[in-house]
Each structure stands twice: as C-alpha cells, then as structure tokens.
Short mmCIF file of C-alpha atoms in Angstrom, two decimals:
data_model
loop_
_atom_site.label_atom_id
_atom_site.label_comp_id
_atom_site.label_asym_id
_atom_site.label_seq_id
_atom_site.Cartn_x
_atom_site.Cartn_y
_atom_site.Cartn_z
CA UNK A 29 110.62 73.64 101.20
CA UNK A 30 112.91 72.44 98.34
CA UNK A 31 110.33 72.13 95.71
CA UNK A 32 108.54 75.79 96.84
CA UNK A 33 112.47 77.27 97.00
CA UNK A 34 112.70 75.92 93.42
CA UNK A 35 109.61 77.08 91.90
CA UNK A 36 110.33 80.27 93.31
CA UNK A 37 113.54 80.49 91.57
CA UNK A 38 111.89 79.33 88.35
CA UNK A 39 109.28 82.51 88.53
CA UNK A 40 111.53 84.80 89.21
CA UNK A 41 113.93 83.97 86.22
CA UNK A 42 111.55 83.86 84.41
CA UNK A 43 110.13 87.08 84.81
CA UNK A 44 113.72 88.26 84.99
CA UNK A 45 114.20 87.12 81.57
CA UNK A 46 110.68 88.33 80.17
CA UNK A 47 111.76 92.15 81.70
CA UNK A 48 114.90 91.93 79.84
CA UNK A 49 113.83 90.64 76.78
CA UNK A 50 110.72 93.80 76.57
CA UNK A 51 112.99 96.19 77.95
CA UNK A 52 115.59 95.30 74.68
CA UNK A 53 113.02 95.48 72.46
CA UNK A 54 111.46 98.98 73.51
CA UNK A 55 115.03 100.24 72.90
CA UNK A 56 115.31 98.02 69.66
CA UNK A 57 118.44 96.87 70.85
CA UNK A 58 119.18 92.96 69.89
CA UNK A 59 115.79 92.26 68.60
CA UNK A 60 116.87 88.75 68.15
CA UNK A 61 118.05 87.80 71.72
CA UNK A 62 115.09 90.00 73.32
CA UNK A 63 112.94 87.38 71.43
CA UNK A 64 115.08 84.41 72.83
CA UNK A 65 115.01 85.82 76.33
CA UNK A 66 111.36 86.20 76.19
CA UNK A 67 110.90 82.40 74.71
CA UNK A 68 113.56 81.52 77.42
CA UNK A 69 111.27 82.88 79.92
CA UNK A 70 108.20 80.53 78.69
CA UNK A 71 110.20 77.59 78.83
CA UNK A 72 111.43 77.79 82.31
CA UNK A 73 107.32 78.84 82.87
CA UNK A 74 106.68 75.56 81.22
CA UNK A 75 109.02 73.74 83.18
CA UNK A 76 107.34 74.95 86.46
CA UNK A 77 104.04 74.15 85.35
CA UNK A 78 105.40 70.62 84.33
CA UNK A 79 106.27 70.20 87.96
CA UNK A 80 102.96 71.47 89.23
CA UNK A 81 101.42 68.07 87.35
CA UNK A 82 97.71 70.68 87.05
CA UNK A 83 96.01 72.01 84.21
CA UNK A 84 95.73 75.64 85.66
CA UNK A 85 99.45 76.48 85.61
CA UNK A 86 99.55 74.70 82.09
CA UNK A 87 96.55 77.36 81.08
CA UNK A 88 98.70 80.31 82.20
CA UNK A 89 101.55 79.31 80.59
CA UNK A 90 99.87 78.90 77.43
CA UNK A 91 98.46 82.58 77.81
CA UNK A 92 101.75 83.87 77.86
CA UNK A 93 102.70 81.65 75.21
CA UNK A 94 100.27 82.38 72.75
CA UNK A 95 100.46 86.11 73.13
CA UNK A 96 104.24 85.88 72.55
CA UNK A 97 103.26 83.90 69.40
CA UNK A 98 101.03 86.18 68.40
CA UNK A 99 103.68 89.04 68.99
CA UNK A 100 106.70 87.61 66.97
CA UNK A 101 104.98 85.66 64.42
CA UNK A 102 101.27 87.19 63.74
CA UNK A 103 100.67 85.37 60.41
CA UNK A 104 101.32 82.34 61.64
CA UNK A 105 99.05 82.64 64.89
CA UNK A 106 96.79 84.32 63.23
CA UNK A 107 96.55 80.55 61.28
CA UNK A 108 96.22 78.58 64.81
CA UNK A 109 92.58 80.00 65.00
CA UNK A 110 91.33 77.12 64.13
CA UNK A 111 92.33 75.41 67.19
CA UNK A 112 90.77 77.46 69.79
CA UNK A 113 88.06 77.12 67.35
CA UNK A 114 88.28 73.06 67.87
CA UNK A 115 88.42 73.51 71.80
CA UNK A 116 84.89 75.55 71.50
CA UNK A 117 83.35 73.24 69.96
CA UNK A 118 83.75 70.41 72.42
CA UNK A 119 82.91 72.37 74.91
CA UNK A 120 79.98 73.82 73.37
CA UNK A 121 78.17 70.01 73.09
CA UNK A 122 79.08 69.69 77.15
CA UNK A 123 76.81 72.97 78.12
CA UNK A 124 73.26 71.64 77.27
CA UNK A 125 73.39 68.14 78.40
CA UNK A 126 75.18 68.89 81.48
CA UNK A 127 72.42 71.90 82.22
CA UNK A 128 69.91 69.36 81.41
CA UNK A 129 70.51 66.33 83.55
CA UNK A 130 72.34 68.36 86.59
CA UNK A 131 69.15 70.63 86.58
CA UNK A 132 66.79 67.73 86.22
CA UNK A 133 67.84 65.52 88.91
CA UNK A 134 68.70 68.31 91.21
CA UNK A 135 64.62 69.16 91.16
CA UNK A 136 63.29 65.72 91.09
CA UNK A 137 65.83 64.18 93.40
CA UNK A 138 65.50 66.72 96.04
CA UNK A 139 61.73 66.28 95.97
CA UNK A 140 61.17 69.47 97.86
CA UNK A 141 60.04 71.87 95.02
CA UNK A 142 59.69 74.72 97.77
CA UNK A 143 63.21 74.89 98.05
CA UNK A 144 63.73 75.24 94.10
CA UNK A 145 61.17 78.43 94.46
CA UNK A 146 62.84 80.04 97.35
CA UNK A 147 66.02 79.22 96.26
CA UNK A 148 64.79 81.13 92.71
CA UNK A 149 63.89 83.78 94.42
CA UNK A 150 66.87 84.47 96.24
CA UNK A 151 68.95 84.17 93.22
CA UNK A 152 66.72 87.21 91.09
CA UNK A 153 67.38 89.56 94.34
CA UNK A 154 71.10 88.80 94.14
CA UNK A 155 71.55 88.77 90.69
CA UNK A 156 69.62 92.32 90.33
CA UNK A 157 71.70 94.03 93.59
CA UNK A 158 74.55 92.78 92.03
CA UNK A 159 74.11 94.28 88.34
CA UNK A 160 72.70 97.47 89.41
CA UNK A 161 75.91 98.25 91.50
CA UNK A 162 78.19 97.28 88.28
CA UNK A 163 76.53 99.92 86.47
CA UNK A 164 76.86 102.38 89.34
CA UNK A 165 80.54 101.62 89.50
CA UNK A 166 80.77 101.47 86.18
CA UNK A 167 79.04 104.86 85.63
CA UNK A 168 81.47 106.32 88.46
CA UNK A 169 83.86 105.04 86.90
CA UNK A 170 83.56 106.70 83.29
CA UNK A 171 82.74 110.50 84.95
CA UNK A 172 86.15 110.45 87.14
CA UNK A 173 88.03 109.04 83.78
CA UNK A 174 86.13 111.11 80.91
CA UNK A 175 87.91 109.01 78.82
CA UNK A 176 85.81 109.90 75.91
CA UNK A 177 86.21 113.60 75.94
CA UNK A 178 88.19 114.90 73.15
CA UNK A 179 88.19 111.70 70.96
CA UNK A 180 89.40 111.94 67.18
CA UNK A 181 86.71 110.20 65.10
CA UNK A 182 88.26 107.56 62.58
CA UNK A 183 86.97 107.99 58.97
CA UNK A 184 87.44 104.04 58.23
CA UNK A 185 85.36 102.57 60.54
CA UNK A 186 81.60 101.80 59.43
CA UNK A 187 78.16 100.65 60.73
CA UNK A 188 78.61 97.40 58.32
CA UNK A 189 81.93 96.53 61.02
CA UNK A 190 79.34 96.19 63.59
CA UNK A 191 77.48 92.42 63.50
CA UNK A 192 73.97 92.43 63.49
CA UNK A 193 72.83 90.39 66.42
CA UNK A 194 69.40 92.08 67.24
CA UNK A 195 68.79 91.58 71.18
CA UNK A 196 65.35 91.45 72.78
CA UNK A 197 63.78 95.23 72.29
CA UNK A 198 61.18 95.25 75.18
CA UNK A 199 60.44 93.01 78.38
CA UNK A 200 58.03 91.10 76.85
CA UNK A 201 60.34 89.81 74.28
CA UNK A 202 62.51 88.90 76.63
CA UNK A 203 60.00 87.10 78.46
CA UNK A 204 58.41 84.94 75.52
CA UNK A 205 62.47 83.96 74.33
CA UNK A 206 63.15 82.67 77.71
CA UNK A 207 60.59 80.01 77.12
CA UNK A 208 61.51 77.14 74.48
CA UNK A 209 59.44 76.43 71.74
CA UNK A 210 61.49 73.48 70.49
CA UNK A 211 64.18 71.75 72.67
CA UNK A 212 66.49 70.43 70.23
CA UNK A 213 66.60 74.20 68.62
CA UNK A 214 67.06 75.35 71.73
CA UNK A 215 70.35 72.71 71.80
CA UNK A 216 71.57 73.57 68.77
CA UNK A 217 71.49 77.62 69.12
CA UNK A 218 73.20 77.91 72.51
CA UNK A 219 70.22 78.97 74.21
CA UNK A 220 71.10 78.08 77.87
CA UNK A 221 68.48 79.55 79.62
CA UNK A 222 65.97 77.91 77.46
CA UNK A 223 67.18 74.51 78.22
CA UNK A 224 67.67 75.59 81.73
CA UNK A 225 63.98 76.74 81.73
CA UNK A 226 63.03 73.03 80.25
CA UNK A 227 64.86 71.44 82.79
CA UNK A 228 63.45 73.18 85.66
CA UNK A 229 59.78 72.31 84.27
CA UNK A 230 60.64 68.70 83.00
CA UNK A 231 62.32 67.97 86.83
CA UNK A 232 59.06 69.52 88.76
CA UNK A 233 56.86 67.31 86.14
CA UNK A 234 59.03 64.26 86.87
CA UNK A 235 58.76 65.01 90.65
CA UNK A 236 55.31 64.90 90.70
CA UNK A 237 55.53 61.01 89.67
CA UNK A 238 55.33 58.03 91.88
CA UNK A 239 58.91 56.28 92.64
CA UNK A 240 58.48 53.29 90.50
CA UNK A 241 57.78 55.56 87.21
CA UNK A 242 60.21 58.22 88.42
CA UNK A 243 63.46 55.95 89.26
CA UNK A 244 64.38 54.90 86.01
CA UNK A 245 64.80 58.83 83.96
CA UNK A 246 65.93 60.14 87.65
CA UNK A 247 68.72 56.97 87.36
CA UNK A 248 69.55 58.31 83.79
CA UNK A 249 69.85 62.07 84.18
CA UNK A 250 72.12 60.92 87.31
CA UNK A 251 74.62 58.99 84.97
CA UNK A 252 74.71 61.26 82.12
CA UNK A 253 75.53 63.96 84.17
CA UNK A 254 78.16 61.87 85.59
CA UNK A 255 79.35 60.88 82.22
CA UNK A 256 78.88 64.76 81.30
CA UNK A 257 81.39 66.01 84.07
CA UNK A 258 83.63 63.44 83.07
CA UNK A 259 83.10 64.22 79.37
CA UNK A 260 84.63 67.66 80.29
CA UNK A 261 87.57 66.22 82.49
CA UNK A 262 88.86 64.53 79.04
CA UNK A 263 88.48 67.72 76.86
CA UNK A 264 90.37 70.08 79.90
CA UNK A 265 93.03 68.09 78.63
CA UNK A 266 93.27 70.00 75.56
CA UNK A 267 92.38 73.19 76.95
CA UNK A 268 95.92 74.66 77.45
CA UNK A 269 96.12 74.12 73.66
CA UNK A 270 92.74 75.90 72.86
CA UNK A 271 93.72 79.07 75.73
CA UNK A 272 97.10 79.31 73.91
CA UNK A 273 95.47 79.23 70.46
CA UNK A 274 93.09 81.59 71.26
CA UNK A 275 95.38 84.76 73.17
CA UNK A 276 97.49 83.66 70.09
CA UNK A 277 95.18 84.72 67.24
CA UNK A 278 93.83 88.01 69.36
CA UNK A 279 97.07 89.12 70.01
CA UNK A 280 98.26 88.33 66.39
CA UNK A 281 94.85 89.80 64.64
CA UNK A 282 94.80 93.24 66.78
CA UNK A 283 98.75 93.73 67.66
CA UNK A 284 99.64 95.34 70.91
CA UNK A 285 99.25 98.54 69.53
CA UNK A 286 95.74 98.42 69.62
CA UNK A 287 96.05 99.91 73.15
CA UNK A 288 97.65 103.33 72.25
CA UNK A 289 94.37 104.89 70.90
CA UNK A 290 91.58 103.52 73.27
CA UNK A 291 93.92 102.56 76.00
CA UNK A 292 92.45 105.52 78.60
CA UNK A 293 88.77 103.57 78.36
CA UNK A 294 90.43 100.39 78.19
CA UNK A 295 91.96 101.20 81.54
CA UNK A 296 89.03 102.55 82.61
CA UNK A 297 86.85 99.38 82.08
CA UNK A 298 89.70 97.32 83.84
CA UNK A 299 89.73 99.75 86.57
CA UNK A 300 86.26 99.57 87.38
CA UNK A 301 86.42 95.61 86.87
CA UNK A 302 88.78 95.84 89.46
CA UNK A 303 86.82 98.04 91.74
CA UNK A 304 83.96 95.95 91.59
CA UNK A 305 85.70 92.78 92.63
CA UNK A 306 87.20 94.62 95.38
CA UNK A 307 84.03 96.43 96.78
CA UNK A 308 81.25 95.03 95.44
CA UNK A 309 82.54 91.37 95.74
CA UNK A 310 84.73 90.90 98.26
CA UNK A 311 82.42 92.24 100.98
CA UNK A 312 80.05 90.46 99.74
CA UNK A 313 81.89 86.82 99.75
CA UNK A 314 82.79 87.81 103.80
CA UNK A 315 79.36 89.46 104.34
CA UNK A 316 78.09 85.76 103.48
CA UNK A 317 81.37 83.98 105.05
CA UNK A 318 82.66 82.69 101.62
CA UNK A 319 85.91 80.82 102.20
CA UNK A 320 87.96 83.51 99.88
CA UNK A 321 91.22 81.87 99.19
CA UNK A 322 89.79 78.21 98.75
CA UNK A 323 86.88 79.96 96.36
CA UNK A 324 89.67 82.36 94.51
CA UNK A 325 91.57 78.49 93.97
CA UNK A 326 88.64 76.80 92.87
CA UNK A 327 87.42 79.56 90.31
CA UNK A 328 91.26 80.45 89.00
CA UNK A 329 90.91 77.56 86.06
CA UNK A 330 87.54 78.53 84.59
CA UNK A 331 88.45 82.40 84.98
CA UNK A 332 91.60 81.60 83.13
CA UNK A 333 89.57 79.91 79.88
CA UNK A 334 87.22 82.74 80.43
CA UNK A 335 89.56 85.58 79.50
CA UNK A 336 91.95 83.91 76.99
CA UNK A 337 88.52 82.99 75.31
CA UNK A 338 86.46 85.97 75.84
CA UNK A 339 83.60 83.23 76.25
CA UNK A 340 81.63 82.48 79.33
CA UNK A 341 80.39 79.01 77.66
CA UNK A 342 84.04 77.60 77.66
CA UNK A 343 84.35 78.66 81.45
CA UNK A 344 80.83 77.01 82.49
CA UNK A 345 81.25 73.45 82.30
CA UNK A 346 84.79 73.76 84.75
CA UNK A 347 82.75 76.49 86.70
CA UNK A 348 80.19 73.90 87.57
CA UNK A 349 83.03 71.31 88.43
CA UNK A 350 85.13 73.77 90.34
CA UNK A 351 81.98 75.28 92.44
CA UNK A 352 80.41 71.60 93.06
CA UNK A 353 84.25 70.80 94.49
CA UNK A 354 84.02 73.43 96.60
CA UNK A 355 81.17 72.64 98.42
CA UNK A 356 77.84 73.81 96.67
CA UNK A 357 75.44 71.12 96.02
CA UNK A 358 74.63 70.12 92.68
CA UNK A 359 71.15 71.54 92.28
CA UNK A 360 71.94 74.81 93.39
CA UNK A 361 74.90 74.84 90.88
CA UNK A 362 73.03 73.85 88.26
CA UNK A 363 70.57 76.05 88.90
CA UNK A 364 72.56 79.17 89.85
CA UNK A 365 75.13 79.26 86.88
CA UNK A 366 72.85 79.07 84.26
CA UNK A 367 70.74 81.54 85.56
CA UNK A 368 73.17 84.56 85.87
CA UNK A 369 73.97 83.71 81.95
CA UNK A 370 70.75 86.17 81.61
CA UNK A 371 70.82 87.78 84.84
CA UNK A 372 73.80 88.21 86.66
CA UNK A 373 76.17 89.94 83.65
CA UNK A 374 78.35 92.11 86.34
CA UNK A 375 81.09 92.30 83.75
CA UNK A 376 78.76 93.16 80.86
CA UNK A 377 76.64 94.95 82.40
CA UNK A 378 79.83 97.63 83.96
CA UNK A 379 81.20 97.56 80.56
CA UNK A 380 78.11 99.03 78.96
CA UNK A 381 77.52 101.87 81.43
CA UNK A 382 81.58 102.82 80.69
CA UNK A 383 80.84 102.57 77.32
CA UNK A 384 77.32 104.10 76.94
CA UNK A 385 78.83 107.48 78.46
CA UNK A 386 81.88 107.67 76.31
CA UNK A 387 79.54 107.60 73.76
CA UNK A 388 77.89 110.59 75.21
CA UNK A 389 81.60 112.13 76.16
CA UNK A 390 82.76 111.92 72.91
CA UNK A 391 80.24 113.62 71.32
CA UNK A 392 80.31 116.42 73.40
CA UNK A 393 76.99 115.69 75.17
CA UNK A 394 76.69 116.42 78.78
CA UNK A 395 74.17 114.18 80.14
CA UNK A 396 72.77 115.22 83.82
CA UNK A 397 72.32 112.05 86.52
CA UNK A 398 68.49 111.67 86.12
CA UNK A 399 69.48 111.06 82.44
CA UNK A 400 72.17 109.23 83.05
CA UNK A 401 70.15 107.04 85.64
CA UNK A 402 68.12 106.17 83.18
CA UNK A 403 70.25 105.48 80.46
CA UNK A 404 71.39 102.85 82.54
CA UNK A 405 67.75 101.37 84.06
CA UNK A 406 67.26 101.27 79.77
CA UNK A 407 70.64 99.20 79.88
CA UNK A 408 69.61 97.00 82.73
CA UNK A 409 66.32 95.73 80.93
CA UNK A 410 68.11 95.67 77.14
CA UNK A 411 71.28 93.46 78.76
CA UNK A 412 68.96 90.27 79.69
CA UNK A 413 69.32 87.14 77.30
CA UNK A 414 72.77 88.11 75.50
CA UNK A 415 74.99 86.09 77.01
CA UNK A 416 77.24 83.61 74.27
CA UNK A 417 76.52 86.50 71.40
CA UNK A 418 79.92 87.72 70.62
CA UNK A 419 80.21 91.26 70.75
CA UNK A 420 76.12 91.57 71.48
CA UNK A 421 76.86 94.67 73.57
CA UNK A 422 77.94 96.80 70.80
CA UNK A 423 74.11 95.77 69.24
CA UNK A 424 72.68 97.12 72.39
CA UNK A 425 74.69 100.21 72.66
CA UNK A 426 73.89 100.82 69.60
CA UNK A 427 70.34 100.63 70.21
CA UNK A 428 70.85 102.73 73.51
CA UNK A 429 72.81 105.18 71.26
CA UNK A 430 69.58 105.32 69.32
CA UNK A 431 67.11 105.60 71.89
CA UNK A 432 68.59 108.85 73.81
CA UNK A 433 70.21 110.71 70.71
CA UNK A 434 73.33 109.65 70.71
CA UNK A 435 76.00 109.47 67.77
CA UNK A 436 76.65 105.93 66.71
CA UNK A 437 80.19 106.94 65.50
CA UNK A 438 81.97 106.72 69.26
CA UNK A 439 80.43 103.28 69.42
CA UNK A 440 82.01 101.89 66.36
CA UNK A 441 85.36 102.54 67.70
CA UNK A 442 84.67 100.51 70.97
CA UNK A 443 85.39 97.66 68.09
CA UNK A 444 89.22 98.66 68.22
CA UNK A 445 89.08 96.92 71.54
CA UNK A 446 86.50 95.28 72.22
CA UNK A 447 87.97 92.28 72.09
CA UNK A 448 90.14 92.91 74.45
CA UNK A 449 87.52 94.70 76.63
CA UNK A 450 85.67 91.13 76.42
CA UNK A 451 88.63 88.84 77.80
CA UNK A 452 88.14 91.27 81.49
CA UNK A 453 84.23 91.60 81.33
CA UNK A 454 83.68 87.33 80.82
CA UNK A 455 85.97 86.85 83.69
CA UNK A 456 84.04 88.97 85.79
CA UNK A 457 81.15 87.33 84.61
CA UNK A 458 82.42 83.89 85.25
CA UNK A 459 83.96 84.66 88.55
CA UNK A 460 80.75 86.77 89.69
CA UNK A 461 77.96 83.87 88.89
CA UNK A 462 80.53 81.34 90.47
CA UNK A 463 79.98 83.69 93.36
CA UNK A 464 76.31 83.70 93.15
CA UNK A 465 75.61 79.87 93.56
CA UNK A 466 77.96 80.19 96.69
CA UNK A 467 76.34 82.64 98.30
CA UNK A 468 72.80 81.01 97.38
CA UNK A 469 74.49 78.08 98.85
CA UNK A 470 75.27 79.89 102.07
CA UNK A 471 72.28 81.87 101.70
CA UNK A 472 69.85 78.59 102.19
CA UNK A 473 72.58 77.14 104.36
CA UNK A 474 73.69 73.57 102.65
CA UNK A 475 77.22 74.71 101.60
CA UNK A 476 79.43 71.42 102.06
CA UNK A 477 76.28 69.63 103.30
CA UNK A 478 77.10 66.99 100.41
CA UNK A 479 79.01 64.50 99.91
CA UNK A 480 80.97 65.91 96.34
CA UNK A 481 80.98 63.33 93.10
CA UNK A 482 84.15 61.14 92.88
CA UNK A 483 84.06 62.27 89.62
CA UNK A 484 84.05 65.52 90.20
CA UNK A 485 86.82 65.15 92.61
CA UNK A 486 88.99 63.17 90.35
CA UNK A 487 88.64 66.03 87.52
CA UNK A 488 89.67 68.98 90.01
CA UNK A 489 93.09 66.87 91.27
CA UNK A 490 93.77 66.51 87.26
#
C-alpha cells in the first residue's frame, strides 16, 4: 500500500506541476519557471518509472519527454532524429527473420495443414468485417463533423510535397505483389507479407517431408526464432531512447501549432479512432471473451512505440512477444500479425474515409451515399499492401481524388498533419491486429493451450 500511496503521490505532482507550468505559459507569465515546472514534472515521472523497474512506464515518460524537448528547444530535437532513426533500424532487421522462422515452424511443427487453411480463412472474414466498419465509422464520422466545409486553401503547398509511393492500381496487382519473386529482395524492401507468403509455402513444403529430413531446418527455425525474440528483448532496451527521440523531432519539426488550422479533422479522426475502439472493438473482444484488462496490459508497450513512431514495424516484433505472453500460440501469432499488415488496416483504413470526404467537403461537392459507398468499396480494394510506406495514404487519396473528380488541393493540406494523424491511426492498427490473432485464437479455441517460451516470458517481466 506504501509503494501504490507513493506512486500515486508522484503522478499527481507531477501532473500538478505540468498544469502549472502550461497554464504560466498560455498567460506568458514566468516563461522560465513554467519551463522548470514542466521539466520538474518529467523528473518526478522519471522517478516513478525508475521504481516501476519496466520498459513501458520508461516509454511514456520518454513521450512526454521528448515532446517537451521538442517544445522548448526545437533545433536541437529536431537534431536527435537520428536516433529514433538508429532504433528503426534494429528493429527493422528483427521483422523478417522473426516472420520467417515463427511462421515456418508454426506450419511444419503443427503438422496439421488443415488448421493453417481454416485458421486463414477465419482471419480474411475478420479482417474484412473489421475494415469495412472503420470506414463506416469513419464515414459517420466526417458527415456529423463536416470538418472540411469552408476550408481556406493554402497557396504554398504543392503536388511535389506529396511523396510518390505508387500503391497497387487494380486487384490483380495486388495479387501478383503479394507473391515474392526473390526472397532476399523481399528482405531487404520491407515486404512482410511477401516473406510471410514464403514462409507459409516453405513450412507446408517442409511438412510434407519425412521426420529424419524435416528435424534438422524444423530444429533451426525453432532456435532462431528463439534467438529472434531475444534479439528484440536486447534492443527494447533502447527503445525509451528511440520513442523519446522520435515525439522529440515531430513535435520540434511541426510545433504545436500545427493543430490550430486542421485541428477540427484532426479531432475528428481521433474521435472516430476512439469510437471504433469503443464499439467496434470492445464488443468484439467480450463477444469472443477476450480477457480485456490483461490484453489492454499486454498490448500497452507495442501501442506506445506505435504512436511515438507512427510505424507499425517498430510495434510488431513486441506485438508478437506481448500477444504470445498472453496466451496465443505461436503459429497463430505469426500468422495473424503479419497478415492484417495488408488486411486488417482499421486505423488506415478510418483515416482515409475521414479524409476522402473532406476532400469532397472542402471543395464544395456534395456527394450522395451510393457515391459515397462507393468511394469507400474503391478505398477498401486501393488500401491492401501499404502498410510500412510512410504517408502511402495520401498516394491513394490522391488517386481516389482522381478517380471520382475530386480536387487534389484539400488533400495536400492533410500533410499539415498527417503526421500527427499517423501516430493515432498505427496504434489502432497495432492494437486492432493484436486483437485479431486473439480472437483467431479464441475463435479455433487454443488460447493459453501452450506452454509460453521462457524467453518470451523473461522479455515481458523486463
């Protein structure tokens, strides 16, 4: 009761302190000590993580942290860029090998490849239900807001702002890029489902072998996904460093002020993130008897790297940890996860029906539902394969922009806060596929039916 008493205390003087120090700089009264209250405020935050002895609190203090760096000294965290960029990069080389051997020896170990099928199945119909009611809530949410009626155009803002990161125009093309021509360029460009697609194929051609020939690549996918999961309980150690880094430069590129113009459809988008958590997901964790609070623990860290980085692939190495901790067997994690990369975009996909009709708004268009319906079955098919592009949904709106007449203008100023729009959209991504491979798990009935990786274990208590 002492140690919760004191922790309490801790919190609340330090959010005390952080009040104080905004409310004295609103009324630019004592800049100086409003900056040492605030800085006050993250130490005692830093002294209550200390106590903790976790990475998680350590990852929200650095949040806070960073954005307060990026407040009172831009220039300088503007510099610090380079060490998010650092913490990306390590865990960049984790995703494919961990995909790889996780997914391999999930399919050839279980030896039952009419589980992998059904259990494939499931996943699509989930996935799809799933991403169809994000853009319905999405689209709801955009009407009741209008925020893009009455917009002022800026003149500064150009197509040449917008990076060119052409997704997949049609279905087929979709199709034929899910398949890899070449692993190791598969590897090296980030293309998860590729590998994932490998994976599945190399484990039901190694299943299909006799024990003898089998044992000895089943034995070494085994330990380098052990040594893979370990791999990324090392570089966690860093990760309050790269989180910090990383609010710091976003918060010290764009300024706070970014939210004045824009700040109607950013609420909007958060809004309707919001909504969807709380009536799309939600019922759906107790419709399948999800353990809530134990899955909301498990999934805090990797949703925390997920928004300061505005990255799903930093968040999907500890999502795999935290889910497999949890209870959901290996295969189905490693199965799951990299799946909804493509298919299971909740966040992304929301965003983009918000964003597609304040497109529409702001140009004065009134767009009736059977349009609007099908703006967003256009936005359903165009979404697949872009997950790890930065900022790949302003290509596609674009594109949709294109397709049913709209001006492009209205789009380019999404890239005022886009960035910010990100950091909420990849959590819901995150947290939604960590969803999805607990519900499959439910869904074919083997949640907690394994014994969980010592490994694994000892990573989580870190």
């Amino acid at each position: 009761m002492t140690n919760q008493h004191t922790e309490r205390t801790l919190i609340g003087a330090a959010i005390a302190l952080f009040a104080s120090g905004i409310i004295l700089a609103v009324h630019s009264r004592a800049p100086h000590a409003a900056v040492v209250l605030r800085w006050t405020a993250v130490a005692l935050l830093a002294f209550f993580a200390a106590r903790r002895r976790t990475l998680t609190p350590w990852i929200f203090v650095a949040m806070i942290a960073g954005a307060e760096l990026g407040f009172d000294a831009p220039h300088f965290a503007v510099s610090l860029r380079f060490l998010s960029d650092i913490f990306l990069r390590l865990i960049k080389t984790i995703v494919a090998p961990l995909i790889l051997a996780t997914l391999i020896t999930g399919i050839a170990g279980h030896g039952d490849l009419k589980s992998v099928g059904r259990m494939g199945i499931k996943s699509l119909i989930y996935f799809e239900v799933l991403t169809t009611l994000a853009l319905v809530v999405g689209l709801v949410a955009i009407n009741i807001s209008k925020a893009g009626v009455g917009l002022t155009m800026p003149a500064h803002v150009s197509a040449a702002d917008v990076p060119q990161v052409p997704p997949p125009a049609h279905w087929q093309d979709f199709l034929v890029h899910v398949f890899p021509e070449n692993l190791a360029k598969s590897v090296a460009d980030g293309q998860i489902l590729q590998v994932a697609v490998f994976a599945v194929i190399f484990g039901i051609a190694l299943a299909g072998l006799s024990e003898k020939k089998r044992a000895p690549v089943l034995h070494l996918c085994e330990s380098l996904s052990e040594v893979m999961f370990n791999f990324t309980n090392v570089v966690m150690y860093v990760a309050p460093i790269g989180v910090g880094a990383a609010m710091s430069y976003t918060v010290g590129h764009m300024g706070l002020g970014v939210l004045v113009n824009l700040g109607k459809l950013l609420l909007t988008i958060y809004g309707a993130l919001v909504a969807f958590g709380l009536l799309v997901m939600l019922p759906v964790a107790m419709l399948f008897r999800v353990p809530v609070r134990r899955f909301l623990a498990a999934v805090a860290e990797p949703a925390t790297i997920a928004f300061a980085t505005a990255t799903s692939e930093a968040a999907l190495p500890r999502a795999m940890e935290a889910m497999e901790a949890l209870g959901v067997p290996r295969r189905i994690v490693a199965f799951v996860i990299p799946a909804g990369y493509s298919f299971n975009l909740d966040g992304s996909t929301l965003h983009l029906a918000a964003a597609s009709m304040f497109a529409a708004q702001a140009a004065g268009r009134h767009m009736s539902i059977g349009e609007q319906l099908m703006m967003m079955a256009t936005l359903m098919l165009t979404s697949k394969g872009v997950a790890g592009v930065p900022r790949a949904t302003l290509v596609i709106l674009l594109a949709t922009a294109a397709t049913f007449g709209l001006p492009s203008e209205p789009i380019f100023v999404l890239l005022g806060v886009d960035a910010l729009a990100d950091m909420a959209r990849t959590t819901v991504n995150v947290v939604g596929n960590c969803l999805a491979s607990v519900v499959v798990a439910k869904w074919e009935g083997e949640f907690g039916a394994e014994p969980v990786s010592e490994t694994v274990i000892e990573g989580m208590a870190e």
